[in-house]
Amino acid sequence: MAERDSFTPPPFEPGTVWLVGAGPGEPGLLTLLALHALKSADAVVYDALVDPRTLDLARPEAQRIHAGKRGGKPSPSQPDISDRLVRLAREGKRVLRLKGGDPFVFGRGGEEALALVAAGVPFRVVPGISAGIGGLAYAGIPVTHRDSNSAVTFVTGHDSGGEVPDGLDWPALARGSPVLVFYMALKHLAQIRERLLESGRPASEPTALVSKASTPDQRVLETTLGACVADAAAQAIEQPALLVVGEVVRLRAGLDWLGAAEGRVALDPDPLRVKTQREAG
Ligand code: SAH
């Protein structure tokens, strides 16, 4: 007799919206609930960041609607997207709102969910693997490591107007957070670098830019805070990309599992020794 599955997803009811995180790119990083939603939805409303391979998992007859937003741009169409979700749900559809990474991390998922609340449309939230954690893991960079940092801060490089957020307390960030992970950082990279240097982070600090993490086009640039702007331009690093500043970047020498699996690099079992030597000396 076949064993019963230990996991039975909740039914995707007609007339409801599921607000689902698609992870950083690689379809294998979807949750079981995300896959269930893709297999059940009548309409899929997706962002530019959602990988085409993930979208291919939707039912062939599902309506596919590109919400057409690019990360970080001011989005006059946000109310339109929310209205669209409400309308589709009121038509009795199973509406999958699919967003890159996690819907509640720099993704306006909260705004969309509140619009559903206001309209009285029932919804469910399915978290996803955020690029700032899972994308960095694909680059071989853990966001925390006991020998390096016991705190990490996630920061957006854009505010809702598309500028470097003014409300940020840069000196406090620079002093208080050993590792800083910036989303949407490419456009304002020069300003971010400037503010961190002014606030006391050393120009020599290990820094990486991770572009298109977990996709076949993933690229990782290891550099320093001082050199990151020039290096990113020279290497033509493209969106979407994350900026990570902190000692954890050194761990990549030991943890670039993808590079090792592809035979490109040999892993160093003691990647933090440079730091230890420096502190000792
Ligand atoms: N909700 C998403 C973030 C949306 S903001 C999440 O949780 O991941 C968009 C930003 O996310 C991009 O500008 C970039 O900084 C980052 N991002 C998303 N996917 C990425 C990827 N595959 N590789 C690198 N950065 C990514």
GROMACS .gro file of C-alpha atoms in nm, residues 6-270:
model
  265
    6SER     CA    1   0.280   1.352   0.546
    7PHE     CA    2   0.207   1.690   0.392
    8THR     CA    3  -0.134   1.794   0.262
    9PRO     CA    4  -0.147   2.155   0.148
   10PRO     CA    5  -0.446   2.365   0.244
   11PRO     CA    6  -0.695   2.405  -0.040
   12PHE     CA    7  -0.649   2.707  -0.265
   13GLU     CA    8  -1.007   2.837  -0.254
   14PRO     CA    9  -1.160   3.020  -0.549
   15GLY     CA   10  -1.199   3.391  -0.478
   16THR     CA   11  -0.886   3.408  -0.262
   17VAL     CA   12  -0.537   3.548  -0.316
   18TRP     CA   13  -0.216   3.372  -0.218
   19LEU     CA   14   0.074   3.612  -0.175
   20VAL     CA   15   0.372   3.389  -0.240
   21GLY     CA   16   0.750   3.427  -0.234
   22ALA     CA   17   0.924   3.264  -0.530
   23GLY     CA   18   1.273   3.271  -0.379
   24PRO     CA   19   1.578   3.424  -0.543
   25GLY     CA   20   1.557   3.245  -0.880
   26GLU     CA   21   1.636   2.873  -0.879
   27PRO     CA   22   1.296   2.695  -0.894
   28GLY     CA   23   1.425   2.427  -0.657
   29LEU     CA   24   1.414   2.690  -0.383
   30LEU     CA   25   1.035   2.720  -0.399
   31THR     CA   26   0.842   2.601  -0.096
   32LEU     CA   27   0.595   2.312  -0.123
   33LEU     CA   28   0.316   2.564  -0.071
   34ALA     CA   29   0.447   2.781  -0.356
   35LEU     CA   30   0.452   2.479  -0.586
   36HIS     CA   31   0.102   2.383  -0.477
   37ALA     CA   32  -0.016   2.737  -0.551
   38LEU     CA   33   0.143   2.728  -0.898
   39LYS     CA   34  -0.027   2.397  -0.972
   40SER     CA   35  -0.368   2.527  -0.857
   41ALA     CA   36  -0.390   2.894  -0.957
   42ASP     CA   37  -0.626   3.025  -1.224
   43ALA     CA   38  -0.435   3.352  -1.252
   44VAL     CA   39  -0.068   3.422  -1.176
   45VAL     CA   40   0.027   3.787  -1.124
   46TYR     CA   41   0.407   3.797  -1.123
   47ASP     CA   42   0.691   4.046  -1.091
   48ALA     CA   43   0.989   4.102  -1.318
   49LEU     CA   44   1.210   3.923  -1.064
   50VAL     CA   45   1.028   3.591  -1.092
   51ASP     CA   46   1.236   3.339  -1.287
   52PRO     CA   47   1.079   3.219  -1.615
   53ARG     CA   48   1.151   2.858  -1.512
   54THR     CA   49   0.935   2.909  -1.205
   55LEU     CA   50   0.652   3.054  -1.408
   56ASP     CA   51   0.669   2.748  -1.634
   57LEU     CA   52   0.551   2.542  -1.336
   58ALA     CA   53   0.208   2.709  -1.347
   59ARG     CA   54  -0.082   2.524  -1.507
   60PRO     CA   55  -0.070   2.579  -1.885
   61GLU     CA   56  -0.424   2.717  -1.881
   62ALA     CA   57  -0.355   2.966  -1.603
   63GLN     CA   58  -0.376   3.330  -1.696
   64ARG     CA   59  -0.031   3.492  -1.665
   65ILE     CA   60  -0.021   3.862  -1.581
   66HIS     CA   61   0.307   4.051  -1.565
   67ALA     CA   62   0.284   4.316  -1.295
   68GLY     CA   63   0.571   4.491  -1.468
   69LYS     CA   64   0.750   4.639  -1.173
   70ARG     CA   65   1.125   4.668  -1.158
   71GLY     CA   66   1.276   4.660  -0.809
   72GLY     CA   67   1.333   5.004  -0.663
   73LYS     CA   68   1.153   5.221  -0.918
   74PRO     CA   69   0.876   5.438  -0.787
   75SER     CA   70   0.568   5.249  -0.882
   76PRO     CA   71   0.265   5.455  -0.979
   77SER     CA   72   0.106   5.126  -1.083
   78GLN     CA   73   0.100   4.980  -0.729
   79PRO     CA   74  -0.272   5.064  -0.671
   80ASP     CA   75  -0.342   4.916  -1.016
   81ILE     CA   76  -0.178   4.589  -0.915
   82SER     CA   77  -0.376   4.576  -0.592
   83ASP     CA   78  -0.700   4.657  -0.781
   84ARG     CA   79  -0.621   4.384  -1.029
   85LEU     CA   80  -0.580   4.129  -0.749
   86VAL     CA   81  -0.911   4.233  -0.597
   87ARG     CA   82  -1.091   4.217  -0.932
   88LEU     CA   83  -0.954   3.873  -1.019
   89ALA     CA   84  -1.052   3.739  -0.676
   90ARG     CA   85  -1.402   3.883  -0.711
   91GLU     CA   86  -1.432   3.701  -1.043
   92GLY     CA   87  -1.398   3.385  -0.836
   93LYS     CA   88  -1.044   3.301  -0.945
   94ARG     CA   89  -0.768   3.143  -0.744
   95VAL     CA   90  -0.521   3.430  -0.763
   96LEU     CA   91  -0.151   3.368  -0.713
   97ARG     CA   92   0.046   3.684  -0.649
   98LEU     CA   93   0.403   3.566  -0.706
   99LYS     CA   94   0.688   3.787  -0.592
  100GLY     CA   95   1.066   3.747  -0.597
  101GLY     CA   96   1.232   3.632  -0.275
  102ASP     CA   97   1.005   3.680   0.025
  103PRO     CA   98   0.690   3.887  -0.027
  104PHE     CA   99   0.738   4.080   0.298
  105VAL     CA  100   1.104   4.173   0.247
  106PHE     CA  101   1.142   4.498   0.050
  107GLY     CA  102   0.870   4.370  -0.179
  108ARG     CA  103   0.559   4.575  -0.102
  109GLY     CA  104   0.381   4.254  -0.006
  110GLY     CA  105   0.250   4.426   0.304
  111GLU     CA  106   0.094   4.704   0.096
  112GLU     CA  107  -0.078   4.456  -0.134
  113ALA     CA  108  -0.202   4.247   0.156
  114LEU     CA  109  -0.349   4.557   0.326
  115ALA     CA  110  -0.533   4.644   0.005
  116LEU     CA  111  -0.685   4.294   0.014
  117VAL     CA  112  -0.786   4.347   0.376
  118ALA     CA  113  -0.950   4.678   0.284
  119ALA     CA  114  -1.142   4.506   0.002
  120GLY     CA  115  -1.243   4.211   0.221
  121VAL     CA  116  -1.064   3.956   0.002
  122PRO     CA  117  -0.936   3.651   0.194
  123PHE     CA  118  -0.566   3.583   0.146
  124ARG     CA  119  -0.280   3.364   0.261
  125VAL     CA  120   0.088   3.456   0.281
  126VAL     CA  121   0.354   3.204   0.179
  127PRO     CA  122   0.702   3.321   0.277
  128GLY     CA  123   0.990   3.268   0.039
  129ILE     CA  124   1.366   3.254   0.060
  130SER     CA  125   1.483   3.612   0.051
  131ALA     CA  126   1.768   3.696  -0.185
  132GLY     CA  127   1.965   3.858   0.098
  133ILE     CA  128   1.989   3.520   0.274
  134GLY     CA  129   1.944   3.246   0.013
  135GLY     CA  130   2.106   3.437  -0.273
  136LEU     CA  131   2.412   3.500  -0.061
  137ALA     CA  132   2.420   3.131   0.036
  138TYR     CA  133   2.444   3.051  -0.336
  139ALA     CA  134   2.743   3.282  -0.349
  140GLY     CA  135   2.903   3.090  -0.060
  141ILE     CA  136   2.852   3.376   0.186
  142PRO     CA  137   2.671   3.296   0.513
  143VAL     CA  138   2.501   3.603   0.661
  144THR     CA  139   2.625   3.508   1.007
  145HIS     CA  140   2.919   3.308   1.137
  146ARG     CA  141   3.009   3.265   1.502
  147ASP     CA  142   3.369   3.376   1.452
  148SER     CA  143   3.270   3.681   1.254
  149ASN     CA  144   2.936   3.839   1.345
  150SER     CA  145   2.640   3.789   1.571
  151ALA     CA  146   2.424   4.047   1.397
  152VAL     CA  147   2.335   4.134   1.040
  153THR     CA  148   2.130   4.420   0.901
  154PHE     CA  149   1.927   4.419   0.581
  155VAL     CA  150   1.901   4.759   0.418
  156THR     CA  151   1.731   4.888   0.108
  157GLY     CA  152   1.937   5.110  -0.122
  158HIS     CA  153   1.619   5.287  -0.239
  159ASP     CA  154   1.335   5.455  -0.059
  160SER     CA  155   0.987   5.472  -0.213
  161GLY     CA  156   1.102   5.769  -0.423
  162GLY     CA  157   1.399   5.575  -0.560
  163GLU     CA  158   1.661   5.764  -0.356
  164VAL     CA  159   1.908   5.645  -0.094
  165PRO     CA  160   1.692   5.635   0.220
  166ASP     CA  161   1.739   5.956   0.419
  167GLY     CA  162   1.599   5.822   0.739
  168LEU     CA  163   1.884   5.576   0.784
  169ASP     CA  164   2.119   5.639   1.074
  170TRP     CA  165   2.439   5.562   0.885
  171PRO     CA  166   2.679   5.607   1.178
  172ALA     CA  167   2.467   5.370   1.386
  173LEU     CA  168   2.456   5.114   1.107
  174ALA     CA  169   2.828   5.143   1.050
  175ARG     CA  170   2.906   5.109   1.420
  176GLY     CA  171   2.644   4.858   1.520
  177SER     CA  172   2.617   4.605   1.242
  178PRO     CA  173   2.923   4.401   1.151
  179VAL     CA  174   2.752   4.273   0.836
  180LEU     CA  175   2.536   4.488   0.611
  181VAL     CA  176   2.334   4.343   0.326
  182PHE     CA  177   2.193   4.597   0.081
  183TYR     CA  178   1.909   4.520  -0.157
  184MET     CA  179   1.864   4.744  -0.465
  185ALA     CA  180   2.210   4.882  -0.407
  186LEU     CA  181   2.352   4.907  -0.757
  187LYS     CA  182   2.199   5.238  -0.862
  188HIS     CA  183   2.324   5.423  -0.554
  189LEU     CA  184   2.638   5.220  -0.493
  190ALA     CA  185   2.864   5.527  -0.494
  191GLN     CA  186   2.652   5.704  -0.231
  192ILE     CA  187   2.625   5.396  -0.012
  193ARG     CA  188   3.002   5.348  -0.024
  194GLU     CA  189   3.055   5.716   0.059
  195ARG     CA  190   2.823   5.713   0.360
  196LEU     CA  191   2.976   5.396   0.502
  197LEU     CA  192   3.329   5.531   0.463
  198GLU     CA  193   3.230   5.865   0.622
  199SER     CA  194   3.071   5.671   0.907
  200GLY     CA  195   3.393   5.487   0.981
  201ARG     CA  196   3.387   5.158   0.789
  202PRO     CA  197   3.738   5.089   0.657
  203ALA     CA  198   3.803   5.108   0.282
  204SER     CA  199   3.975   4.769   0.310
  205GLU     CA  200   3.662   4.593   0.440
  206PRO     CA  201   3.572   4.276   0.247
  207THR     CA  202   3.275   4.347   0.021
  208ALA     CA  203   3.092   4.148  -0.245
  209LEU     CA  204   2.837   4.214  -0.514
  210VAL     CA  205   2.618   3.918  -0.599
  211SER     CA  206   2.424   3.945  -0.922
  212LYS     CA  207   2.141   3.715  -1.039
  213ALA     CA  208   2.203   3.482  -0.748
  214SER     CA  209   2.096   3.119  -0.790
  215THR     CA  210   2.024   3.163  -1.162
  216PRO     CA  211   2.243   3.027  -1.443
  217ASP     CA  212   2.377   3.385  -1.481
  218GLN     CA  213   2.490   3.425  -1.120
  219ARG     CA  214   2.801   3.641  -1.084
  220VAL     CA  215   2.993   3.724  -0.769
  221LEU     CA  216   3.241   4.008  -0.745
  222GLU     CA  217   3.466   4.000  -0.440
  223THR     CA  218   3.616   4.339  -0.372
  224THR     CA  219   3.661   4.592  -0.090
  225LEU     CA  220   3.436   4.874   0.025
  226GLY     CA  221   3.685   5.123  -0.118
  227ALA     CA  222   3.707   4.959  -0.460
  228CYS     CA  223   3.352   4.833  -0.503
  229VAL     CA  224   3.222   5.113  -0.724
  230ALA     CA  225   3.510   5.100  -0.973
  231ASP     CA  226   3.513   4.719  -0.973
  232ALA     CA  227   3.137   4.690  -1.024
  233ALA     CA  228   3.162   4.923  -1.325
  234ALA     CA  229   3.468   4.745  -1.466
  235GLN     CA  230   3.300   4.406  -1.433
  236ALA     CA  231   2.966   4.537  -1.564
  237ILE     CA  232   2.771   4.389  -1.270
  238GLU     CA  233   2.401   4.383  -1.356
  239GLN     CA  234   2.069   4.402  -1.167
  240PRO     CA  235   1.932   4.241  -0.965
  241ALA     CA  236   2.226   4.252  -0.731
  242LEU     CA  237   2.300   4.251  -0.360
  243LEU     CA  238   2.582   4.431  -0.184
  244VAL     CA  239   2.730   4.268   0.124
  245VAL     CA  240   2.984   4.440   0.345
  246GLY     CA  241   3.162   4.255   0.624
  247GLU     CA  242   3.409   3.987   0.727
  248VAL     CA  243   3.168   3.709   0.625
  249VAL     CA  244   3.267   3.779   0.263
  250ARG     CA  245   3.603   3.614   0.342
  251LEU     CA  246   3.423   3.288   0.414
  252ARG     CA  247   3.352   3.252   0.045
  253ALA     CA  248   3.706   3.124  -0.001
  254GLY     CA  249   3.593   2.820   0.199
  255LEU     CA  250   3.226   2.805   0.116
  256ASP     CA  251   3.189   2.868  -0.256
  257TRP     CA  252   3.024   2.526  -0.288
  258LEU     CA  253   2.883   2.610  -0.631
  259GLY     CA  254   3.227   2.702  -0.768
  260ALA     CA  255   3.365   2.381  -0.616
  261ALA     CA  256   3.085   2.168  -0.760
  262GLU     CA  257   3.156   2.313  -1.102
  263GLY     CA  258   3.529   2.243  -1.058
  264ARG     CA  259   3.626   2.612  -1.075
  265VAL     CA  260   3.768   2.658  -0.725
  266ALA     CA  261   3.940   2.465  -0.448
  267LEU     CA  262   3.789   2.534  -0.107
  268ASP     CA  263   4.003   2.674   0.175
  269PRO     CA  264   3.904   2.511   0.508
  270ASP     CA  265   4.026   2.810   0.711
   0.00000   0.00000   0.00000
